[in-house]
Short mmCIF file of C-alpha atoms (C1' of nucleotides) in Angstrom, two decimals:
data_model
loop_
_atom_site.label_atom_id
_atom_site.label_comp_id
_atom_site.label_asym_id
_atom_site.label_seq_id
_atom_site.Cartn_x
_atom_site.Cartn_y
_atom_site.Cartn_z
CA UNK A 720 -8.28 7.26 42.15
CA UNK A 721 -4.60 7.35 42.92
CA UNK A 722 -3.42 7.14 39.36
CA UNK A 723 0.26 7.40 40.04
CA UNK A 724 2.20 5.32 42.49
CA UNK A 725 4.22 8.09 44.01
CA UNK A 726 3.97 6.45 47.37
CA UNK A 727 5.03 3.12 45.96
CA UNK A 728 7.82 4.52 43.88
CA UNK A 729 10.50 3.12 46.08
CA UNK A 730 9.20 -0.42 45.82
CA UNK A 731 9.29 -0.07 42.05
CA UNK A 732 12.85 1.20 42.29
CA UNK A 733 13.93 -1.73 44.42
CA UNK A 734 12.39 -4.15 41.96
CA UNK A 735 14.21 -2.37 39.14
CA UNK A 736 17.50 -2.66 41.00
CA UNK A 737 17.11 -6.31 41.88
CA UNK A 738 15.89 -7.30 38.46
CA UNK A 739 18.55 -5.25 36.72
CA UNK A 740 15.64 -3.73 34.87
CA UNK A 741 15.00 -6.59 32.50
CA UNK A 742 15.07 -9.84 34.40
CA UNK A 743 12.60 -11.53 36.67
CA UNK A 744 13.28 -11.83 40.34
CA UNK A 745 11.96 -14.14 42.95
CA UNK A 746 11.16 -12.45 46.23
CA UNK A 747 8.81 -12.96 49.11
CA UNK A 748 6.73 -10.13 50.47
CA UNK A 749 8.53 -10.32 53.80
CA UNK A 750 11.91 -10.03 52.10
CA UNK A 751 10.83 -6.86 50.34
CA UNK A 752 9.26 -5.66 53.56
CA UNK A 753 12.71 -5.64 55.14
CA UNK A 754 14.12 -3.57 52.28
CA UNK A 755 11.35 -1.05 52.64
CA UNK A 756 11.00 -1.08 56.38
CA UNK A 757 7.30 -1.72 56.24
CA UNK A 758 5.14 -4.72 57.04
CA UNK A 759 4.78 -7.84 54.96
CA UNK A 760 1.10 -7.02 54.59
CA UNK A 761 1.80 -3.64 53.13
CA UNK A 762 4.17 -5.09 50.56
CA UNK A 763 1.47 -7.54 49.60
CA UNK A 764 -0.96 -4.70 49.08
CA UNK A 765 1.57 -2.57 47.21
CA UNK A 766 2.54 -5.37 44.86
CA UNK A 767 -1.11 -5.91 44.03
CA UNK A 768 -1.41 -2.22 43.34
CA UNK A 769 1.63 -2.09 41.07
CA UNK A 770 0.42 -5.15 39.21
CA UNK A 771 -3.04 -3.67 38.84
CA UNK A 772 -1.51 -0.52 37.39
CA UNK A 773 0.48 -2.77 35.04
CA UNK A 774 3.81 -1.44 36.23
CA UNK A 775 4.99 -4.90 37.18
CA UNK A 776 4.12 -8.41 36.13
CA UNK A 777 3.71 -10.78 38.98
CA UNK A 778 3.20 -14.47 39.55
CA UNK A 779 2.28 -15.49 43.06
CA UNK A 780 3.64 -18.88 44.03
CA UNK A 781 3.44 -20.77 47.29
CA UNK A 782 7.12 -19.97 47.75
CA UNK A 783 7.04 -16.27 46.91
CA UNK A 784 6.61 -13.96 43.95
CA UNK A 785 8.11 -13.91 40.50
CA UNK A 786 8.26 -10.25 39.61
CA UNK A 787 9.38 -8.33 36.55
CA UNK A 788 8.92 -4.79 35.36
CA UNK A 789 6.58 -4.16 32.46
CA UNK A 790 7.42 -1.70 29.70
CA UNK A 791 5.09 0.69 31.43
CA UNK A 792 6.96 0.23 34.67
CA UNK A 793 10.30 0.88 33.02
CA UNK A 794 8.91 3.95 31.34
CA UNK A 795 7.66 5.26 34.61
CA UNK A 796 11.18 5.07 36.04
CA UNK A 797 12.76 6.35 32.86
CA UNK A 798 10.49 9.35 32.86
CA UNK A 799 11.51 10.13 36.40
CA UNK A 800 15.16 9.68 35.47
CA UNK A 801 14.78 12.09 32.58
CA UNK A 802 13.18 14.71 34.78
CA UNK A 803 16.03 14.46 37.25
CA UNK A 804 18.68 14.44 34.54
CA UNK A 805 17.17 17.59 33.12
CA UNK A 806 17.12 19.33 36.47
CA UNK A 807 20.74 18.52 37.15
CA UNK A 808 22.12 18.85 33.64
CA UNK A 809 22.42 22.61 33.72
CA UNK A 810 24.38 22.48 36.92
CA UNK A 811 27.08 20.12 35.63
CA UNK A 812 29.42 19.44 38.45
CA UNK A 813 32.81 20.06 37.01
CA UNK A 814 34.11 20.94 40.40
CA UNK A 815 33.99 19.01 43.61
CA UNK A 816 34.93 20.56 46.91
CA UNK A 817 35.57 19.10 50.29
CA UNK A 818 37.75 19.04 53.35
CA UNK A 819 41.09 17.38 53.81
CA UNK A 820 40.95 14.44 56.19
CA UNK A 821 43.51 12.10 57.65
CA UNK A 822 43.24 8.57 56.36
CA UNK A 823 44.48 5.42 57.99
CA UNK A 824 47.65 5.55 56.00
CA UNK A 825 46.93 2.27 54.25
CA UNK A 826 46.81 3.95 50.88
CA UNK A 827 50.47 4.70 51.21
CA UNK A 828 51.44 1.04 51.19
CA UNK A 829 49.31 0.05 48.23
CA UNK A 830 50.09 3.06 46.10
CA UNK A 831 53.78 2.39 46.40
CA UNK A 832 53.71 -1.21 45.19
CA UNK A 833 55.73 -1.53 41.98
CA UNK A 834 52.78 -3.32 40.37
CA UNK A 835 50.85 -0.09 40.70
CA UNK A 836 53.67 2.46 40.43
CA UNK A 837 54.75 1.16 37.05
CA UNK A 838 51.27 1.64 35.73
CA UNK A 839 51.01 5.13 37.20
CA UNK A 840 54.22 6.06 35.46
CA UNK A 841 52.93 4.76 32.15
CA UNK A 842 49.41 6.06 32.37
CA UNK A 843 49.76 9.26 34.38
CA UNK A 844 53.22 10.20 33.21
CA UNK A 845 54.99 9.91 36.55
CA UNK A 846 55.53 7.74 39.54
CA UNK A 847 53.36 9.03 42.33
CA UNK A 848 54.20 10.11 45.85
CA UNK A 849 53.60 7.22 48.26
CA UNK A 850 50.56 8.49 50.05
CA UNK A 851 47.07 9.67 49.29
CA UNK A 852 45.34 12.91 50.09
CA UNK A 853 41.91 12.14 51.46
CA UNK A 854 39.14 14.61 50.87
CA UNK A 855 35.72 14.35 52.37
CA UNK A 856 33.21 15.14 49.67
CA UNK A 857 29.51 14.91 48.99
CA UNK A 858 29.22 11.36 47.70
CA UNK A 859 26.12 12.18 45.67
CA UNK A 860 28.03 14.59 43.48
CA UNK A 861 30.78 12.12 42.70
CA UNK A 862 29.00 10.32 39.87
CA UNK A 863 28.26 13.43 37.88
CA UNK A 864 31.75 14.72 38.41
CA UNK A 865 33.49 11.56 37.26
CA UNK A 866 31.15 10.99 34.34
CA UNK A 867 32.81 13.94 32.62
CA UNK A 868 36.30 12.57 33.14
CA UNK A 869 38.21 9.96 31.19
CA UNK A 870 38.39 6.69 33.06
CA UNK A 871 41.87 5.14 33.13
CA UNK A 872 42.13 1.51 34.17
CA UNK A 873 44.81 0.24 36.50
CA UNK A 874 45.18 -3.52 36.41
CA UNK A 875 45.29 -5.76 39.44
CA UNK A 876 48.19 -8.15 40.01
CA UNK A 877 49.46 -10.81 42.37
CA UNK A 878 52.68 -11.51 44.16
CA UNK A 879 53.58 -14.72 45.95
CA UNK A 880 51.50 -13.99 49.01
CA UNK A 881 48.42 -12.19 47.85
CA UNK A 882 46.63 -10.37 45.08
CA UNK A 883 45.93 -6.69 44.61
CA UNK A 884 42.79 -5.51 42.93
CA UNK A 885 42.27 -3.34 39.89
CA UNK A 886 41.37 0.33 40.17
CA UNK A 887 40.30 3.32 38.14
CA UNK A 888 42.06 6.64 38.04
CA UNK A 889 40.84 9.96 36.72
CA UNK A 890 43.15 12.88 36.05
CA UNK A 891 42.13 16.03 37.91
CA UNK A 892 43.53 19.31 39.09
CA UNK A 893 43.68 20.16 42.76
CA UNK A 894 42.74 23.70 43.63
CA UNK A 895 42.73 24.50 39.96
CA UNK A 896 46.44 24.10 39.40
CA UNK A 897 48.15 20.99 40.78
CA UNK A 898 48.06 17.84 38.65
CA UNK A 899 46.66 14.93 40.57
CA UNK A 900 44.44 11.92 40.04
CA UNK A 901 41.46 10.43 41.79
CA UNK A 902 41.96 6.75 42.47
CA UNK A 903 39.04 4.43 43.11
CA UNK A 904 39.44 0.71 43.78
CA UNK A 905 37.31 -1.26 41.37
CA UNK A 906 35.93 -3.38 44.14
CA UNK A 907 35.32 -0.57 46.50
CA UNK A 908 34.41 -1.19 50.07
CA UNK A 909 35.57 2.01 51.64
CA UNK A 910 33.31 4.99 52.25
CA UNK A 911 32.27 6.75 49.08
CA UNK A 912 32.36 10.15 50.66
CA UNK A 913 36.14 10.01 50.83
CA UNK A 914 37.99 10.89 47.66
CA UNK A 915 41.55 9.62 47.43
CA UNK A 916 43.98 11.72 45.44
CA UNK A 917 47.39 10.66 44.22
CA UNK A 918 49.99 12.86 42.61
CA UNK A 919 53.65 13.02 41.77
CA UNK A 920 53.81 15.62 44.52
CA UNK A 921 53.27 15.28 48.21
CA UNK A 922 50.06 17.25 48.00
CA UNK A 923 49.75 17.87 51.69
CA UNK A 924 53.17 19.48 51.84
CA UNK A 925 53.08 21.21 48.50
CA UNK A 926 49.85 23.02 49.32
CA UNK A 927 50.57 23.21 53.04
CA UNK A 928 47.29 21.52 53.80
CA UNK A 929 46.12 20.83 57.30
CA UNK A 930 43.21 18.65 58.28
CA UNK A 931 39.86 20.23 57.43
CA UNK A 932 41.44 22.56 54.90
CA UNK A 933 38.92 23.30 52.16
CA UNK A 934 40.09 22.22 48.70
CA UNK A 935 38.52 21.56 45.34
CA UNK A 936 39.22 19.25 42.46
CA UNK A 937 38.28 19.91 38.87
CA UNK B 1475 8.71 8.27 62.06
CA UNK B 1476 8.34 8.81 58.37
CA UNK B 1477 11.94 9.78 57.87
CA UNK B 1478 11.83 10.06 54.13
CA UNK B 1479 9.36 12.03 52.13
CA UNK B 1480 8.62 9.44 49.50
CA UNK B 1481 5.06 10.65 49.38
CA UNK B 1482 6.13 14.23 48.96
CA UNK B 1483 8.81 13.49 46.43
CA UNK B 1484 6.90 15.02 43.59
CA UNK B 1485 6.46 18.31 45.35
CA UNK B 1486 10.19 18.43 45.93
CA UNK B 1487 10.75 17.68 42.26
CA UNK B 1488 8.44 20.48 41.19
CA UNK B 1489 10.24 22.90 43.45
CA UNK B 1490 13.56 21.75 41.96
CA UNK B 1491 12.25 22.31 38.45
CA UNK B 1492 10.82 25.72 39.11
CA UNK B 1493 13.79 26.93 41.07
CA UNK B 1494 16.23 25.51 38.55
CA UNK B 1495 17.76 23.81 41.55
CA UNK B 1496 19.56 26.79 42.98
CA UNK B 1497 17.27 29.78 42.95
CA UNK B 1498 14.41 30.80 45.13
CA UNK B 1499 10.90 30.77 43.82
CA UNK B 1500 7.81 32.56 44.91
CA UNK B 1501 4.72 30.42 44.86
CA UNK B 1502 1.44 30.24 46.69
CA UNK B 1503 0.16 27.00 48.10
CA UNK B 1504 -2.81 27.09 45.74
CA UNK B 1505 -0.53 27.47 42.72
CA UNK B 1506 1.43 24.41 43.73
CA UNK B 1507 -1.81 22.63 44.51
CA UNK B 1508 -2.76 22.93 40.87
CA UNK B 1509 0.54 21.41 39.76
CA UNK B 1510 0.06 18.49 42.10
CA UNK B 1511 -3.66 18.07 41.74
CA UNK B 1512 -4.25 18.19 45.44
CA UNK B 1513 -5.77 20.74 47.77
CA UNK B 1514 -4.22 24.00 48.88
CA UNK B 1515 -4.38 22.70 52.44
CA UNK B 1516 -2.36 19.63 51.60
CA UNK B 1517 0.35 21.67 49.96
CA UNK B 1518 0.50 23.78 53.08
CA UNK B 1519 1.01 20.67 55.19
CA UNK B 1520 3.54 19.17 52.78
CA UNK B 1521 5.58 22.35 52.66
CA UNK B 1522 5.70 22.40 56.44
CA UNK B 1523 6.84 18.83 56.38
CA UNK B 1524 9.58 19.43 53.82
CA UNK B 1525 10.76 22.45 55.75
CA UNK B 1526 10.74 20.52 59.00
CA UNK B 1527 12.85 17.82 57.36
CA UNK B 1528 15.16 20.60 56.14
CA UNK B 1529 14.75 19.67 52.53
CA UNK B 1530 13.54 23.13 51.64
CA UNK B 1531 13.94 26.56 53.12
CA UNK B 1532 10.76 28.50 53.28
CA UNK B 1533 9.59 31.99 54.13
CA UNK B 1534 5.88 32.44 54.51
CA UNK B 1535 4.68 35.87 53.41
CA UNK B 1536 1.22 37.29 53.24
CA UNK B 1537 1.50 37.01 49.46
CA UNK B 1538 2.81 33.46 49.25
CA UNK B 1539 5.95 31.47 49.92
CA UNK B 1540 9.56 32.05 49.09
CA UNK B 1541 10.98 28.57 48.66
CA UNK B 1542 14.41 27.22 47.90
CA UNK B 1543 16.01 23.81 48.13
CA UNK B 1544 18.51 23.18 50.88
CA UNK B 1545 21.70 21.20 50.28
CA UNK B 1546 19.96 18.29 51.93
CA UNK B 1547 17.03 18.65 49.54
CA UNK B 1548 19.32 18.71 46.51
CA UNK B 1549 21.14 15.68 47.81
CA UNK B 1550 17.92 13.82 48.23
CA UNK B 1551 17.11 14.36 44.57
CA UNK B 1552 20.68 13.72 43.47
CA UNK B 1553 20.73 10.44 45.30
CA UNK B 1554 17.58 9.39 43.56
CA UNK B 1555 19.04 10.50 40.24
CA UNK B 1556 22.15 8.43 40.85
CA UNK B 1557 20.12 5.35 41.66
CA UNK B 1558 18.15 5.71 38.46
CA UNK B 1559 21.24 6.46 36.41
CA UNK B 1560 22.83 3.33 37.73
CA UNK B 1561 19.81 1.19 36.94
CA UNK B 1562 19.63 2.45 33.39
CA UNK B 1563 23.34 2.77 32.66
CA UNK B 1564 23.86 -0.87 31.81
CA UNK B 1565 21.04 -0.85 29.33
CA UNK B 1566 22.40 2.01 27.23
CA UNK B 1567 19.99 2.68 24.44
CA UNK B 1568 22.06 2.84 21.34
CA UNK B 1569 19.11 1.84 19.28
CA UNK B 1570 15.67 3.32 19.06
CA UNK B 1571 12.85 1.58 17.28
CA UNK B 1572 9.44 2.72 16.22
CA UNK B 1573 6.81 2.79 13.53
CA UNK B 1574 6.69 4.98 10.45
CA UNK B 1575 3.90 7.54 10.58
CA UNK B 1576 2.58 10.12 8.15
CA UNK B 1577 3.25 13.66 9.22
CA UNK B 1578 1.43 16.77 8.18
CA UNK B 1579 3.90 17.43 5.45
CA UNK B 1580 5.01 20.71 7.00
CA UNK B 1581 8.51 19.44 7.53
CA UNK B 1582 8.96 19.34 3.77
CA UNK B 1583 8.57 23.10 3.42
CA UNK B 1584 10.93 24.03 6.20
CA UNK B 1585 13.60 21.48 5.39
CA UNK B 1586 13.82 22.76 1.85
CA UNK B 1587 14.45 26.42 2.71
CA UNK B 1588 17.88 27.47 1.43
CA UNK B 1589 18.66 28.87 4.85
CA UNK B 1590 18.53 25.33 6.19
CA UNK B 1591 19.63 23.37 3.10
CA UNK B 1592 22.91 25.25 2.90
CA UNK B 1593 23.68 24.31 6.46
CA UNK B 1594 22.73 20.66 5.91
CA UNK B 1595 25.10 20.54 2.97
CA UNK B 1596 27.91 21.99 5.04
CA UNK B 1597 27.29 20.06 8.22
CA UNK B 1598 25.87 16.75 7.02
CA UNK B 1599 27.75 16.58 3.73
CA UNK B 1600 24.75 16.79 1.42
CA UNK B 1601 21.59 18.65 0.67
CA UNK B 1602 18.70 16.66 2.04
CA UNK B 1603 15.60 15.35 0.38
CA UNK B 1604 12.71 17.79 0.96
CA UNK B 1605 10.63 15.80 3.37
CA UNK B 1606 10.96 14.10 6.70
CA UNK B 1607 10.37 10.53 7.73
CA UNK B 1608 8.33 10.52 10.91
CA UNK B 1609 8.80 7.68 13.34
CA UNK B 1610 6.72 7.14 16.42
CA UNK B 1611 9.04 6.24 19.26
CA UNK B 1612 9.06 5.90 23.01
CA UNK B 1613 9.73 9.46 24.07
CA UNK B 1614 11.32 8.37 27.33
CA UNK B 1615 14.12 6.60 25.53
CA UNK B 1616 14.99 9.59 23.38
CA UNK B 1617 17.16 11.40 25.91
CA UNK B 1618 19.44 8.46 26.56
CA UNK B 1619 19.72 7.72 22.88
CA UNK B 1620 20.66 11.25 21.89
CA UNK B 1621 23.02 11.76 24.79
CA UNK B 1622 25.43 9.37 23.08
CA UNK B 1623 25.31 11.27 19.79
CA UNK B 1624 27.14 14.38 18.73
CA UNK B 1625 24.86 17.38 18.69
CA UNK B 1626 25.15 19.51 15.54
CA UNK B 1627 23.62 22.98 15.65
CA UNK B 1628 21.63 24.42 12.79
CA UNK B 1629 21.21 28.17 13.01
CA UNK B 1630 17.95 30.01 12.68
CA UNK B 1631 17.56 32.79 10.12
CA UNK B 1632 15.07 35.35 8.84
CA UNK B 1633 13.79 36.41 5.48
CA UNK B 1634 11.73 39.53 4.76
CA UNK B 1635 8.51 38.07 6.08
CA UNK B 1636 9.36 35.91 9.02
CA UNK B 1637 12.02 34.09 11.00
CA UNK B 1638 12.90 30.44 11.20
CA UNK B 1639 14.17 28.92 14.40
CA UNK B 1640 17.37 27.05 15.16
CA UNK B 1641 17.48 23.27 15.41
CA UNK B 1642 19.73 20.41 16.39
CA UNK B 1643 20.62 17.48 14.18
CA UNK B 1644 22.19 14.17 15.13
CA UNK B 1645 23.68 11.82 12.56
CA UNK B 1646 22.16 8.35 12.72
CA UNK B 1647 21.73 5.26 10.61
CA UNK B 1648 18.30 4.03 9.65
CA UNK B 1649 17.84 0.28 9.85
CA UNK B 1650 21.53 -0.08 10.43
CA UNK B 1651 22.63 1.05 7.00
CA UNK B 1652 21.13 4.23 5.55
CA UNK B 1653 22.71 7.55 6.53
CA UNK B 1654 20.16 9.92 7.97
CA UNK B 1655 19.86 12.52 10.69
CA UNK B 1656 17.42 13.22 13.47
CA UNK B 1657 16.29 16.84 13.42
CA UNK B 1658 14.83 18.51 16.47
CA UNK B 1659 13.70 22.13 16.51
CA UNK B 1660 15.38 23.98 19.34
CA UNK B 1661 12.14 25.49 20.47
CA UNK B 1662 10.16 22.36 20.17
CA UNK B 1663 6.43 22.38 20.46
CA UNK B 1664 5.57 19.26 18.57
CA UNK B 1665 5.03 15.88 20.18
CA UNK B 1666 8.22 14.36 21.53
CA UNK B 1667 7.21 10.86 20.65
CA UNK B 1668 7.65 11.63 16.95
CA UNK B 1669 11.19 11.48 15.63
CA UNK B 1670 11.83 13.37 12.41
CA UNK B 1671 14.49 12.00 10.12
CA UNK B 1672 16.09 13.78 7.22
CA UNK B 1673 18.44 12.28 4.67
CA UNK B 1674 19.90 12.89 1.25
CA UNK B 1675 17.62 10.05 0.18
CA UNK B 1676 13.88 9.86 0.05
CA UNK B 1677 13.85 7.37 2.90
CA UNK B 1678 10.29 6.26 2.40
CA UNK B 1679 10.97 5.29 -1.20
CA UNK B 1680 14.46 3.98 -0.73
CA UNK B 1681 13.39 1.54 1.95
CA UNK B 1682 9.91 1.04 0.51
CA UNK B 1683 8.36 2.03 3.83
CA UNK B 1684 4.64 2.10 4.38
CA UNK B 1685 2.87 3.58 7.36
CA UNK B 1686 3.38 1.54 10.54
CA UNK B 1687 6.46 -0.18 9.13
CA UNK B 1688 8.81 -1.02 11.98
CA UNK B 1689 12.22 0.64 11.68
CA UNK B 1690 15.13 1.39 13.95
CA UNK B 1691 17.71 4.14 14.19
CA UNK B 1692 21.14 3.76 15.67
"C1'" DA C 271 -4.91 37.89 48.43
"C1'" DT C 272 -2.71 34.77 51.43
"C1'" DT C 273 -1.64 30.49 55.15
"C1'" DA C 274 -3.13 27.04 58.03
"C1'" DC C 275 -6.29 25.42 61.98
"C1'" DT C 276 -10.34 22.33 62.95
"C1'" DA C 277 -13.12 18.63 62.07
"C1'" DG C 278 -15.02 15.00 59.58
"C1'" DT C 279 -13.96 11.58 56.00
"C1'" DC C 280 -11.20 8.60 53.45
"C1'" DT C 281 -6.91 5.97 52.92
"C1'" DT C 282 -3.20 3.35 54.55
"C1'" DC C 283 -1.09 0.90 58.11
"C1'" DG C 284 0.18 -3.51 60.53
"C1'" DA C 285 -1.33 -7.32 64.05
"C1'" DG C 286 -3.84 -11.27 63.99
"C1'" DT C 287 -4.89 -14.98 61.51
"C1'" DA C 288 -6.96 -18.15 57.61
"C1'" DC C 289 -5.41 -20.81 54.04
"C1'" DT D 694 7.50 -21.58 55.02
"C1'" DG D 695 4.25 -18.59 51.69
"C1'" DT D 696 0.02 -14.66 50.51
"C1'" DA D 697 -3.50 -11.86 51.82
"C1'" DC D 698 -8.07 -11.09 54.34
"C1'" DT D 699 -10.30 -8.45 58.37
"C1'" DC D 700 -10.40 -4.70 61.29
"C1'" DG D 701 -9.08 -1.11 64.63
"C1'" DA D 702 -5.70 2.56 64.77
"C1'" DA D 703 -2.98 6.00 62.66
"C1'" DG D 704 -2.24 9.11 59.03
"C1'" DA D 705 -3.53 12.07 55.08
"C1'" DC D 706 -7.10 14.31 52.69
"C1'" DT D 707 -10.28 18.33 51.81
"C1'" DA D 708 -14.09 21.81 53.02
"C1'" DG D 709 -14.94 25.43 55.92
"C1'" DT D 710 -13.13 29.20 57.87
"C1'" DA D 711 -10.09 32.30 61.12
"C1'" DA D 712 -6.46 35.38 60.97
#
DNA sequence: ATTACTAGTCTTCGAGTAC
DNA sequence: TGTACTCGAAGACTAGTAA
């Protein structure tokens, strides 16, 4: 029995990620075991299972496995994606709420660099206040929220000493009325549950926000 | 151990579907057992597990369960959705290919009703040929394909005898060059792996298509 | 009608180890 | 280094049944 690999879904997902859906990957069972937090032996068994069900294609070499998803495997994931999309589509997140947090104040420095400010002026209509308002949000809702917004690109640049990376900004309203923008570094390495807002206003002052104040962006 | 309910994912998904994410549902363990093709006892155990992990909220009554997803439960699904979205986002399907199939010829009758033809003329620019070209496609790719297209609504209407339902149409090109439109009844009950195309042309003749001919829409 | 405990069976797990 | 077999333990399953 066991027609559908619900239990092995996550292994399939990891293979999809690593292979970028369409390529082959080389991976040993112990490597994958680390990703899944299970034993090498179990991965071996699971890969056999997925191959037997024709969800993956697999060549076993002395040095590891060459693995790729089959059409059937991709469809299995796509079907799951469609189910989830359908469930969440009705509840489009056009609002994101969270609490105001204090950042490290680094944003301030970067935001105020002329290389960025000039672009803000051109693309957002105004220079922005040197500082960001940090809001702690549910990171899982961020994707859906931003997917509805227009992505505006901010280019990176260099000065004599160092270079500054590109970023994306998205125009939003804070608490339904104040013009602001979400800014996300293109090569992000900071926590995704913190949303950084910029604005021509000093948002914290303008809205008299203290730490942990509940706000929403839309 | 067993921190994440990979094995019970499908039950969580079913609860999400039935509850439309945010509502409570009433369901007995044996009902859910049918959906999952497992025993009533297993559902009982799985529900306890999900509740213990705080993925669902559950009230056990003499007549069944009142179940709703917790924020944590929704996040679990949302996270999975985001992973899948990410995997498939690079491979945007702006092309859908499949084989020409013979339909039952019903489409012809409906398509040609003035109540529909007048709307086609207004919204697609032309009356359409009375007949549909049926293409067998991969149903799992349909969602992604259509999500990139503009949805045009065709209203339902009634005559003395009966009523005819609303539909959606999406402008596409067949084989990269012929103007056509996908038509999907709003209350669909026909197989989703068959795509029905309408056009001002008789597509079958114009492209000299025989059954099983490979075509693509974009 | 329910839910869910018990108990026996079947499945899945990973340590050890062969190749 | 690899993969994957054996096998004892742990976990998950269902039938019977109590509440």
